[in-house]
Amino acid sequence: MRPGRINWRQGDDGRRSPVGAAASSGGVSATPTKSSAGATAKETESGSRKGTPSVSPSVSRTSGGGSGAPAGEDPGNEAGPLLTVNTRPYTWEGPCSQHYLIDRPPAEVPPPPFEQGAPAWVSAEGAVSAGEQLVTLTVQGTGERTVVLDSLAVHVVGRGMPLAWNDYVMGVGCGGDVPTHPFTVALDAARPVVQPAAGQRDFPFSVSESDPEVFRIMADASAYDVRWYLELKWSSGTRQGTVVVDDGGEPFRTSGNNGRPSYEFPLGGEKWVEAAGAGS
């Protein structure tokens, strides 16, 4: 079943979101009732509700925030959702690996957070992932029935020049988990695709309630400021659908940071200082 096109609107802050979607607080929104990140599959099925995203009935949505919710909705079946998708859009590969661009001088930027505090810190500071962004998906069935994860695709909804903001290096926090299924996305490519890391297997995978899967998607950008989202296609018997994976109803956003002023917060320090090697 082919999903329809998702319409995105340009906001006053330059971000893009689905037409008719309200601002999300960061929680997962693919629930059987109307949510803050957009319309449910049942609402989009009839097409009669005003201001809803133009997606097909098989398309459900999940968004970042670190909590799982039903995502494999099928409005034509009363059995309920078949899978949940937990999205962590701000995973760190290592304690000092993540960079963020912020449009403020060092004196106005608070100390870096621990990894678990990154979503709130990014939101408060208006930060944008710089150079690369690691998104973690935990997919789990809701019962004994096996659900096949057929494919994972990336869609670019906006591309511009890299942001001319200051680059801040995260110097504290916990390292990332050992990747179960690592994938990469080159966002600078004309047609980005989700590819398995070297030596790793590609889709399809299968999940159930007792057999979840974890996917880590490392997206990188150097030449552009890119807005993007993922689509996870699934099937189980005669049921099939697509889960839209984004950041709380907004596309993920990753910008190149080459040549930007770079700052770090030394362990035990009290302020941001110029990063070692910056400007060399």
PDB file of N, CA and C in Angstrom, residues 169-263:
ATOM      1  N   VAL A 169      30.351  21.732  21.271  1.00  0.00           N
ATOM      2  CA  VAL A 169      30.694  20.325  21.436  1.00  0.00           C
ATOM      3  C   VAL A 169      30.207  19.858  22.802  1.00  0.00           C
ATOM      4  N   MET A 170      29.481  18.737  22.814  1.00  0.00           N
ATOM      5  CA  MET A 170      29.037  18.172  24.086  1.00  0.00           C
ATOM      6  C   MET A 170      30.212  17.458  24.752  1.00  0.00           C
ATOM      7  N   GLY A 171      30.567  17.874  25.966  1.00  0.00           N
ATOM      8  CA  GLY A 171      31.734  17.315  26.629  1.00  0.00           C
ATOM      9  C   GLY A 171      31.412  16.416  27.794  1.00  0.00           C
ATOM     10  N   VAL A 172      30.128  16.301  28.147  1.00  0.00           N
ATOM     11  CA  VAL A 172      29.748  15.427  29.248  1.00  0.00           C
ATOM     12  C   VAL A 172      28.597  14.560  28.767  1.00  0.00           C
ATOM     13  N   GLY A 173      28.233  13.568  29.561  1.00  0.00           N
ATOM     14  CA  GLY A 173      27.111  12.717  29.206  1.00  0.00           C
ATOM     15  C   GLY A 173      27.549  11.284  29.025  1.00  0.00           C
ATOM     16  N   CYS A 174      26.564  10.411  28.887  1.00  0.00           N
ATOM     17  CA  CYS A 174      26.860   8.991  28.745  1.00  0.00           C
ATOM     18  C   CYS A 174      27.050   8.651  27.281  1.00  0.00           C
ATOM     19  N   GLY A 175      27.814   7.605  27.036  1.00  0.00           N
ATOM     20  CA  GLY A 175      28.037   7.147  25.683  1.00  0.00           C
ATOM     21  C   GLY A 175      26.827   6.409  25.159  1.00  0.00           C
ATOM     22  N   GLY A 176      26.819   6.161  23.859  1.00  0.00           N
ATOM     23  CA  GLY A 176      25.694   5.470  23.259  1.00  0.00           C
ATOM     24  C   GLY A 176      25.719   3.982  23.561  1.00  0.00           C
ATOM     25  N   ASP A 177      24.560   3.347  23.384  1.00  0.00           N
ATOM     26  CA  ASP A 177      24.465   1.916  23.562  1.00  0.00           C
ATOM     27  C   ASP A 177      25.170   1.197  22.417  1.00  0.00           C
ATOM     28  N   VAL A 178      25.480  -0.065  22.625  1.00  0.00           N
ATOM     29  CA  VAL A 178      26.062  -0.853  21.558  1.00  0.00           C
ATOM     30  C   VAL A 178      25.010  -1.010  20.459  1.00  0.00           C
ATOM     31  N   PRO A 179      25.309  -0.574  19.233  1.00  0.00           N
ATOM     32  CA  PRO A 179      24.290  -0.618  18.190  1.00  0.00           C
ATOM     33  C   PRO A 179      23.881  -2.039  17.844  1.00  0.00           C
ATOM     34  N   THR A 180      22.571  -2.284  17.786  1.00  0.00           N
ATOM     35  CA  THR A 180      22.069  -3.597  17.391  1.00  0.00           C
ATOM     36  C   THR A 180      22.035  -3.717  15.878  1.00  0.00           C
ATOM     37  N   HIS A 181      21.428  -2.736  15.224  1.00  0.00           N
ATOM     38  CA  HIS A 181      21.380  -2.718  13.763  1.00  0.00           C
ATOM     39  C   HIS A 181      21.744  -1.299  13.294  1.00  0.00           C
ATOM     40  N   PRO A 182      23.019  -1.016  13.050  1.00  0.00           N
ATOM     41  CA  PRO A 182      23.416   0.333  12.638  1.00  0.00           C
ATOM     42  C   PRO A 182      23.200   0.572  11.143  1.00  0.00           C
ATOM     43  N   PHE A 183      22.672   1.773  10.831  1.00  0.00           N
ATOM     44  CA  PHE A 183      22.462   2.192   9.449  1.00  0.00           C
ATOM     45  C   PHE A 183      23.011   3.605   9.277  1.00  0.00           C
ATOM     46  N   THR A 184      23.251   3.997   8.037  1.00  0.00           N
ATOM     47  CA  THR A 184      23.758   5.338   7.742  1.00  0.00           C
ATOM     48  C   THR A 184      22.897   5.991   6.663  1.00  0.00           C
ATOM     49  N   VAL A 185      22.885   7.346   6.701  1.00  0.00           N
ATOM     50  CA  VAL A 185      22.198   8.130   5.678  1.00  0.00           C
ATOM     51  C   VAL A 185      23.088   9.314   5.323  1.00  0.00           C
ATOM     52  N   ALA A 186      23.460   9.442   4.059  1.00  0.00           N
ATOM     53  CA  ALA A 186      24.244  10.588   3.593  1.00  0.00           C
ATOM     54  C   ALA A 186      23.266  11.652   3.107  1.00  0.00           C
ATOM     55  N   LEU A 187      22.951  12.608   3.970  1.00  0.00           N
ATOM     56  CA  LEU A 187      21.932  13.604   3.651  1.00  0.00           C
ATOM     57  C   LEU A 187      22.346  14.554   2.541  1.00  0.00           C
ATOM     58  N   ASP A 188      23.645  14.674   2.274  1.00  0.00           N
ATOM     59  CA  ASP A 188      24.105  15.555   1.201  1.00  0.00           C
ATOM     60  C   ASP A 188      23.854  14.964  -0.180  1.00  0.00           C
ATOM     61  N   ALA A 189      23.585  13.658  -0.252  1.00  0.00           N
ATOM     62  CA  ALA A 189      23.374  13.002  -1.543  1.00  0.00           C
ATOM     63  C   ALA A 189      22.123  13.541  -2.224  1.00  0.00           C
ATOM     64  N   ALA A 190      22.108  13.469  -3.563  1.00  0.00           N
ATOM     65  CA  ALA A 190      20.940  13.940  -4.314  1.00  0.00           C
ATOM     66  C   ALA A 190      19.701  13.139  -3.953  1.00  0.00           C
ATOM     67  N   ARG A 191      19.875  11.836  -3.731  1.00  0.00           N
ATOM     68  CA  ARG A 191      18.778  10.963  -3.316  1.00  0.00           C
ATOM     69  C   ARG A 191      19.251  10.115  -2.143  1.00  0.00           C
ATOM     70  N   PRO A 192      19.172  10.634  -0.937  1.00  0.00           N
ATOM     71  CA  PRO A 192      19.659   9.888   0.232  1.00  0.00           C
ATOM     72  C   PRO A 192      18.905   8.582   0.418  1.00  0.00           C
ATOM     73  N   VAL A 193      19.614   7.560   0.854  1.00  0.00           N
ATOM     74  CA  VAL A 193      18.995   6.273   1.159  1.00  0.00           C
ATOM     75  C   VAL A 193      19.527   5.780   2.499  1.00  0.00           C
ATOM     76  N   VAL A 194      18.721   4.958   3.156  1.00  0.00           N
ATOM     77  CA  VAL A 194      19.137   4.317   4.402  1.00  0.00           C
ATOM     78  C   VAL A 194      19.914   3.059   4.038  1.00  0.00           C
ATOM     79  N   GLN A 195      21.179   2.995   4.464  1.00  0.00           N
ATOM     80  CA  GLN A 195      22.031   1.866   4.110  1.00  0.00           C
ATOM     81  C   GLN A 195      22.564   1.199   5.371  1.00  0.00           C
ATOM     82  N   PRO A 196      22.677  -0.131   5.379  1.00  0.00           N
ATOM     83  CA  PRO A 196      23.263  -0.809   6.540  1.00  0.00           C
ATOM     84  C   PRO A 196      24.745  -0.494   6.642  1.00  0.00           C
ATOM     85  N   ALA A 197      25.240  -0.368   7.859  1.00  0.00           N
ATOM     86  CA  ALA A 197      26.672  -0.146   8.059  1.00  0.00           C
ATOM     87  C   ALA A 197      27.442  -1.361   7.550  1.00  0.00           C
ATOM     88  N   ALA A 198      28.725  -1.157   7.336  1.00  0.00           N
ATOM     89  CA  ALA A 198      29.565  -2.216   6.772  1.00  0.00           C
ATOM     90  C   ALA A 198      29.445  -3.499   7.586  1.00  0.00           C
ATOM     91  N   GLY A 199      29.183  -4.606   6.893  1.00  0.00           N
ATOM     92  CA  GLY A 199      29.095  -5.896   7.544  1.00  0.00           C
ATOM     93  C   GLY A 199      27.758  -6.196   8.197  1.00  0.00           C
ATOM     94  N   GLN A 200      26.808  -5.274   8.108  1.00  0.00           N
ATOM     95  CA  GLN A 200      25.504  -5.458   8.748  1.00  0.00           C
ATOM     96  C   GLN A 200      24.460  -5.866   7.704  1.00  0.00           C
ATOM     97  N   ARG A 201      23.408  -6.542   8.140  1.00  0.00           N
ATOM     98  CA  ARG A 201      22.342  -6.970   7.245  1.00  0.00           C
ATOM     99  C   ARG A 201      21.349  -5.852   7.002  1.00  0.00           C
ATOM    100  N   ASP A 202      20.634  -5.958   5.911  1.00  0.00           N
ATOM    101  CA  ASP A 202      19.627  -4.963   5.535  1.00  0.00           C
ATOM    102  C   ASP A 202      18.233  -5.510   5.850  1.00  0.00           C
ATOM    103  N   PHE A 203      17.213  -4.682   5.656  1.00  0.00           N
ATOM    104  CA  PHE A 203      15.843  -5.106   5.823  1.00  0.00           C
ATOM    105  C   PHE A 203      15.523  -6.208   4.810  1.00  0.00           C
ATOM    106  N   PRO A 204      14.543  -7.082   5.119  1.00  0.00           N
ATOM    107  CA  PRO A 204      13.545  -6.999   6.188  1.00  0.00           C
ATOM    108  C   PRO A 204      14.021  -7.606   7.504  1.00  0.00           C
ATOM    109  N   PHE A 205      13.326  -7.190   8.593  1.00  0.00           N
ATOM    110  CA  PHE A 205      13.475  -7.767   9.916  1.00  0.00           C
ATOM    111  C   PHE A 205      12.082  -8.162  10.400  1.00  0.00           C
ATOM    112  N   SER A 206      11.995  -8.872  11.492  1.00  0.00           N
ATOM    113  CA  SER A 206      10.700  -9.213  12.061  1.00  0.00           C
ATOM    114  C   SER A 206      10.721  -8.964  13.559  1.00  0.00           C
ATOM    115  N   VAL A 207       9.564  -8.587  14.107  1.00  0.00           N
ATOM    116  CA  VAL A 207       9.448  -8.306  15.532  1.00  0.00           C
ATOM    117  C   VAL A 207       8.173  -8.940  16.072  1.00  0.00           C
ATOM    118  N   SER A 208       8.145  -9.131  17.374  1.00  0.00           N
ATOM    119  CA  SER A 208       6.951  -9.527  18.110  1.00  0.00           C
ATOM    120  C   SER A 208       7.073  -8.922  19.496  1.00  0.00           C
ATOM    121  N   GLU A 209       6.121  -9.205  20.365  1.00  0.00           N
ATOM    122  CA  GLU A 209       6.180  -8.639  21.709  1.00  0.00           C
ATOM    123  C   GLU A 209       7.406  -9.123  22.476  1.00  0.00           C
ATOM    124  N   SER A 210       7.800 -10.356  22.248  1.00  0.00           N
ATOM    125  CA  SER A 210       8.938 -10.934  22.965  1.00  0.00           C
ATOM    126  C   SER A 210      10.247 -10.805  22.201  1.00  0.00           C
ATOM    127  N   ASP A 211      10.193 -10.229  21.001  1.00  0.00           N
ATOM    128  CA  ASP A 211      11.393 -10.153  20.163  1.00  0.00           C
ATOM    129  C   ASP A 211      11.487  -8.786  19.485  1.00  0.00           C
ATOM    130  N   PRO A 212      11.836  -7.737  20.245  1.00  0.00           N
ATOM    131  CA  PRO A 212      11.956  -6.394  19.658  1.00  0.00           C
ATOM    132  C   PRO A 212      13.269  -6.242  18.885  1.00  0.00           C
ATOM    133  N   GLU A 213      13.371  -5.175  18.136  1.00  0.00           N
ATOM    134  CA  GLU A 213      14.597  -4.841  17.412  1.00  0.00           C
ATOM    135  C   GLU A 213      14.943  -3.379  17.661  1.00  0.00           C
ATOM    136  N   VAL A 214      16.248  -3.092  17.688  1.00  0.00           N
ATOM    137  CA  VAL A 214      16.729  -1.727  17.869  1.00  0.00           C
ATOM    138  C   VAL A 214      17.524  -1.322  16.629  1.00  0.00           C
ATOM    139  N   PHE A 215      17.201  -0.163  16.068  1.00  0.00           N
ATOM    140  CA  PHE A 215      17.878   0.348  14.884  1.00  0.00           C
ATOM    141  C   PHE A 215      18.481   1.710  15.216  1.00  0.00           C
ATOM    142  N   ARG A 216      19.708   1.917  14.772  1.00  0.00           N
ATOM    143  CA  ARG A 216      20.397   3.199  14.985  1.00  0.00           C
ATOM    144  C   ARG A 216      20.771   3.769  13.625  1.00  0.00           C
ATOM    145  N   ILE A 217      20.215   4.930  13.321  1.00  0.00           N
ATOM    146  CA  ILE A 217      20.414   5.549  12.015  1.00  0.00           C
ATOM    147  C   ILE A 217      21.289   6.784  12.183  1.00  0.00           C
ATOM    148  N   MET A 218      22.506   6.725  11.653  1.00  0.00           N
ATOM    149  CA  MET A 218      23.422   7.860  11.714  1.00  0.00           C
ATOM    150  C   MET A 218      23.315   8.644  10.410  1.00  0.00           C
ATOM    151  N   ALA A 219      22.726   9.839  10.507  1.00  0.00           N
ATOM    152  CA  ALA A 219      22.583  10.712   9.342  1.00  0.00           C
ATOM    153  C   ALA A 219      23.641  11.811   9.415  1.00  0.00           C
ATOM    154  N   ASP A 220      24.334  12.042   8.309  1.00  0.00           N
ATOM    155  CA  ASP A 220      25.382  13.065   8.314  1.00  0.00           C
ATOM    156  C   ASP A 220      25.142  14.085   7.214  1.00  0.00           C
ATOM    157  N   ALA A 221      25.556  15.321   7.496  1.00  0.00           N
ATOM    158  CA  ALA A 221      25.438  16.418   6.536  1.00  0.00           C
ATOM    159  C   ALA A 221      26.626  17.347   6.715  1.00  0.00           C
ATOM    160  N   SER A 222      27.174  17.825   5.620  1.00  0.00           N
ATOM    161  CA  SER A 222      28.264  18.797   5.690  1.00  0.00           C
ATOM    162  C   SER A 222      28.026  19.977   4.755  1.00  0.00           C
ATOM    163  N   ALA A 223      27.364  19.745   3.626  1.00  0.00           N
ATOM    164  CA  ALA A 223      27.187  20.800   2.625  1.00  0.00           C
ATOM    165  C   ALA A 223      25.856  21.523   2.740  1.00  0.00           C
ATOM    166  N   TYR A 224      24.924  20.982   3.544  1.00  0.00           N
ATOM    167  CA  TYR A 224      23.580  21.551   3.591  1.00  0.00           C
ATOM    168  C   TYR A 224      23.016  21.562   5.015  1.00  0.00           C
ATOM    169  N   ASP A 225      21.943  22.319   5.171  1.00  0.00           N
ATOM    170  CA  ASP A 225      21.066  22.279   6.340  1.00  0.00           C
ATOM    171  C   ASP A 225      19.848  21.494   5.874  1.00  0.00           C
ATOM    172  N   VAL A 226      19.647  20.281   6.412  1.00  0.00           N
ATOM    173  CA  VAL A 226      18.673  19.345   5.850  1.00  0.00           C
ATOM    174  C   VAL A 226      17.566  19.039   6.847  1.00  0.00           C
ATOM    175  N   ARG A 227      16.321  19.087   6.374  1.00  0.00           N
ATOM    176  CA  ARG A 227      15.160  18.641   7.147  1.00  0.00           C
ATOM    177  C   ARG A 227      14.681  17.332   6.542  1.00  0.00           C
ATOM    178  N   TRP A 228      14.445  16.322   7.386  1.00  0.00           N
ATOM    179  CA  TRP A 228      14.176  14.989   6.855  1.00  0.00           C
ATOM    180  C   TRP A 228      13.358  14.162   7.843  1.00  0.00           C
ATOM    181  N   TYR A 229      12.771  13.087   7.356  1.00  0.00           N
ATOM    182  CA  TYR A 229      12.052  12.156   8.222  1.00  0.00           C
ATOM    183  C   TYR A 229      12.193  10.749   7.644  1.00  0.00           C
ATOM    184  N   LEU A 230      11.737   9.755   8.398  1.00  0.00           N
ATOM    185  CA  LEU A 230      11.848   8.355   7.992  1.00  0.00           C
ATOM    186  C   LEU A 230      10.460   7.745   7.826  1.00  0.00           C
ATOM    187  N   GLU A 231      10.376   6.717   6.998  1.00  0.00           N
ATOM    188  CA  GLU A 231       9.164   5.929   6.858  1.00  0.00           C
ATOM    189  C   GLU A 231       9.510   4.456   7.020  1.00  0.00           C
ATOM    190  N   LEU A 232       8.849   3.819   7.971  1.00  0.00           N
ATOM    191  CA  LEU A 232       9.040   2.393   8.238  1.00  0.00           C
ATOM    192  C   LEU A 232       7.825   1.633   7.718  1.00  0.00           C
ATOM    193  N   LYS A 233       8.031   0.772   6.719  1.00  0.00           N
ATOM    194  CA  LYS A 233       6.938  -0.024   6.163  1.00  0.00           C
ATOM    195  C   LYS A 233       6.906  -1.388   6.838  1.00  0.00           C
ATOM    196  N   TRP A 234       5.678  -1.852   7.181  1.00  0.00           N
ATOM    197  CA  TRP A 234       5.527  -3.113   7.877  1.00  0.00           C
ATOM    198  C   TRP A 234       4.380  -3.906   7.266  1.00  0.00           C
ATOM    199  N   SER A 235       4.372  -5.213   7.548  1.00  0.00           N
ATOM    200  CA  SER A 235       3.286  -6.067   7.089  1.00  0.00           C
ATOM    201  C   SER A 235       3.151  -7.249   8.034  1.00  0.00           C
ATOM    202  N   SER A 236       1.934  -7.778   8.116  1.00  0.00           N
ATOM    203  CA  SER A 236       1.664  -8.953   8.936  1.00  0.00           C
ATOM    204  C   SER A 236       0.410  -9.616   8.392  1.00  0.00           C
ATOM    205  N   GLY A 237       0.576 -10.731   7.697  1.00  0.00           N
ATOM    206  CA  GLY A 237      -0.570 -11.365   7.057  1.00  0.00           C
ATOM    207  C   GLY A 237      -1.172 -10.452   6.008  1.00  0.00           C
ATOM    208  N   THR A 238      -2.468 -10.175   6.140  1.00  0.00           N
ATOM    209  CA  THR A 238      -3.133  -9.294   5.177  1.00  0.00           C
ATOM    210  C   THR A 238      -3.048  -7.822   5.564  1.00  0.00           C
ATOM    211  N   ARG A 239      -2.470  -7.528   6.707  1.00  0.00           N
ATOM    212  CA  ARG A 239      -2.364  -6.145   7.172  1.00  0.00           C
ATOM    213  C   ARG A 239      -1.002  -5.565   6.809  1.00  0.00           C
ATOM    214  N   GLN A 240      -0.993  -4.307   6.461  1.00  0.00           N
ATOM    215  CA  GLN A 240       0.248  -3.613   6.136  1.00  0.00           C
ATOM    216  C   GLN A 240       0.071  -2.122   6.381  1.00  0.00           C
ATOM    217  N   GLY A 241       1.173  -1.421   6.508  1.00  0.00           N
ATOM    218  CA  GLY A 241       1.091   0.012   6.750  1.00  0.00           C
ATOM    219  C   GLY A 241       2.456   0.659   6.760  1.00  0.00           C
ATOM    220  N   THR A 242       2.470   1.949   7.031  1.00  0.00           N
ATOM    221  CA  THR A 242       3.696   2.743   7.063  1.00  0.00           C
ATOM    222  C   THR A 242       3.679   3.625   8.293  1.00  0.00           C
ATOM    223  N   VAL A 243       4.764   3.636   9.041  1.00  0.00           N
ATOM    224  CA  VAL A 243       4.917   4.494  10.213  1.00  0.00           C
ATOM    225  C   VAL A 243       5.838   5.652   9.844  1.00  0.00           C
ATOM    226  N   VAL A 244       5.356   6.875   9.984  1.00  0.00           N
ATOM    227  CA  VAL A 244       6.185   8.059   9.776  1.00  0.00           C
ATOM    228  C   VAL A 244       6.947   8.344  11.061  1.00  0.00           C
ATOM    229  N   VAL A 245       8.272   8.393  10.985  1.00  0.00           N
ATOM    230  CA  VAL A 245       9.132   8.620  12.148  1.00  0.00           C
ATOM    231  C   VAL A 245       9.736  10.010  12.028  1.00  0.00           C
ATOM    232  N   ASP A 246       9.407  10.892  12.975  1.00  0.00           N
ATOM    233  CA  ASP A 246       9.929  12.252  12.933  1.00  0.00           C
ATOM    234  C   ASP A 246      10.218  12.721  14.348  1.00  0.00           C
ATOM    235  N   ASP A 247      10.416  14.022  14.516  1.00  0.00           N
ATOM    236  CA  ASP A 247      10.798  14.592  15.812  1.00  0.00           C
ATOM    237  C   ASP A 247       9.630  15.395  16.383  1.00  0.00           C
ATOM    238  N   GLY A 248       8.695  14.707  17.028  1.00  0.00           N
ATOM    239  CA  GLY A 248       7.576  15.395  17.657  1.00  0.00           C
ATOM    240  C   GLY A 248       6.685  16.129  16.691  1.00  0.00           C
ATOM    241  N   GLY A 249       6.463  15.563  15.499  1.00  0.00           N
ATOM    242  CA  GLY A 249       5.623  16.212  14.504  1.00  0.00           C
ATOM    243  C   GLY A 249       6.381  17.118  13.558  1.00  0.00           C
ATOM    244  N   GLU A 250       7.665  17.339  13.808  1.00  0.00           N
ATOM    245  CA  GLU A 250       8.532  18.124  12.939  1.00  0.00           C
ATOM    246  C   GLU A 250       9.542  17.194  12.268  1.00  0.00           C
ATOM    247  N   PRO A 251      10.066  17.571  11.100  1.00  0.00           N
ATOM    248  CA  PRO A 251      11.149  16.783  10.519  1.00  0.00           C
ATOM    249  C   PRO A 251      12.382  16.846  11.423  1.00  0.00           C
ATOM    250  N   PHE A 252      13.223  15.825  11.362  1.00  0.00           N
ATOM    251  CA  PHE A 252      14.548  15.941  11.954  1.00  0.00           C
ATOM    252  C   PHE A 252      15.288  17.055  11.203  1.00  0.00           C
ATOM    253  N   ARG A 253      16.277  17.666  11.861  1.00  0.00           N
ATOM    254  CA  ARG A 253      17.049  18.715  11.191  1.00  0.00           C
ATOM    255  C   ARG A 253      18.526  18.545  11.518  1.00  0.00           C
ATOM    256  N   THR A 254      19.339  18.454  10.477  1.00  0.00           N
ATOM    257  CA  THR A 254      20.777  18.246  10.619  1.00  0.00           C
ATOM    258  C   THR A 254      21.500  19.198   9.678  1.00  0.00           C
ATOM    259  N   SER A 255      22.452  19.962  10.192  1.00  0.00           N
ATOM    260  CA  SER A 255      23.148  20.967   9.383  1.00  0.00           C
ATOM    261  C   SER A 255      24.651  20.737   9.378  1.00  0.00           C
ATOM    262  N   GLY A 256      25.274  21.010   8.260  1.00  0.00           N
ATOM    263  CA  GLY A 256      26.728  21.012   8.196  1.00  0.00           C
ATOM    264  C   GLY A 256      27.297  22.080   9.107  1.00  0.00           C
ATOM    265  N   ASN A 257      28.502  21.848   9.632  1.00  0.00           N
ATOM    266  CA  ASN A 257      29.120  22.805  10.554  1.00  0.00           C
ATOM    267  C   ASN A 257      30.558  23.125  10.191  1.00  0.00           C
ATOM    268  N   ASN A 258      30.962  22.815   8.968  1.00  0.00           N
ATOM    269  CA  ASN A 258      32.341  23.072   8.556  1.00  0.00           C
ATOM    270  C   ASN A 258      32.673  24.560   8.632  1.00  0.00           C
ATOM    271  N   GLY A 259      33.782  24.870   9.281  1.00  0.00           N
ATOM    272  CA  GLY A 259      34.263  26.240   9.349  1.00  0.00           C
ATOM    273  C   GLY A 259      33.566  27.122  10.361  1.00  0.00           C
ATOM    274  N   ARG A 260      32.662  26.571  11.144  1.00  0.00           N
ATOM    275  CA  ARG A 260      31.953  27.371  12.129  1.00  0.00           C
ATOM    276  C   ARG A 260      32.795  27.517  13.400  1.00  0.00           C
ATOM    277  N   PRO A 261      32.722  28.671  14.096  1.00  0.00           N
ATOM    278  CA  PRO A 261      33.413  28.808  15.385  1.00  0.00           C
ATOM    279  C   PRO A 261      32.970  27.702  16.332  1.00  0.00           C
ATOM    280  N   SER A 262      33.925  27.012  16.952  1.00  0.00           N
ATOM    281  CA  SER A 262      33.598  25.847  17.766  1.00  0.00           C
ATOM    282  C   SER A 262      34.004  26.062  19.213  1.00  0.00           C
ATOM    283  N   TYR A 263      33.122  25.636  20.131  1.00  0.00           N
ATOM    284  CA  TYR A 263      33.361  25.833  21.563  1.00  0.00           C
ATOM    285  C   TYR A 263      33.126  24.530  22.324  1.00  0.00           C
TER     286      TYR A 263
END
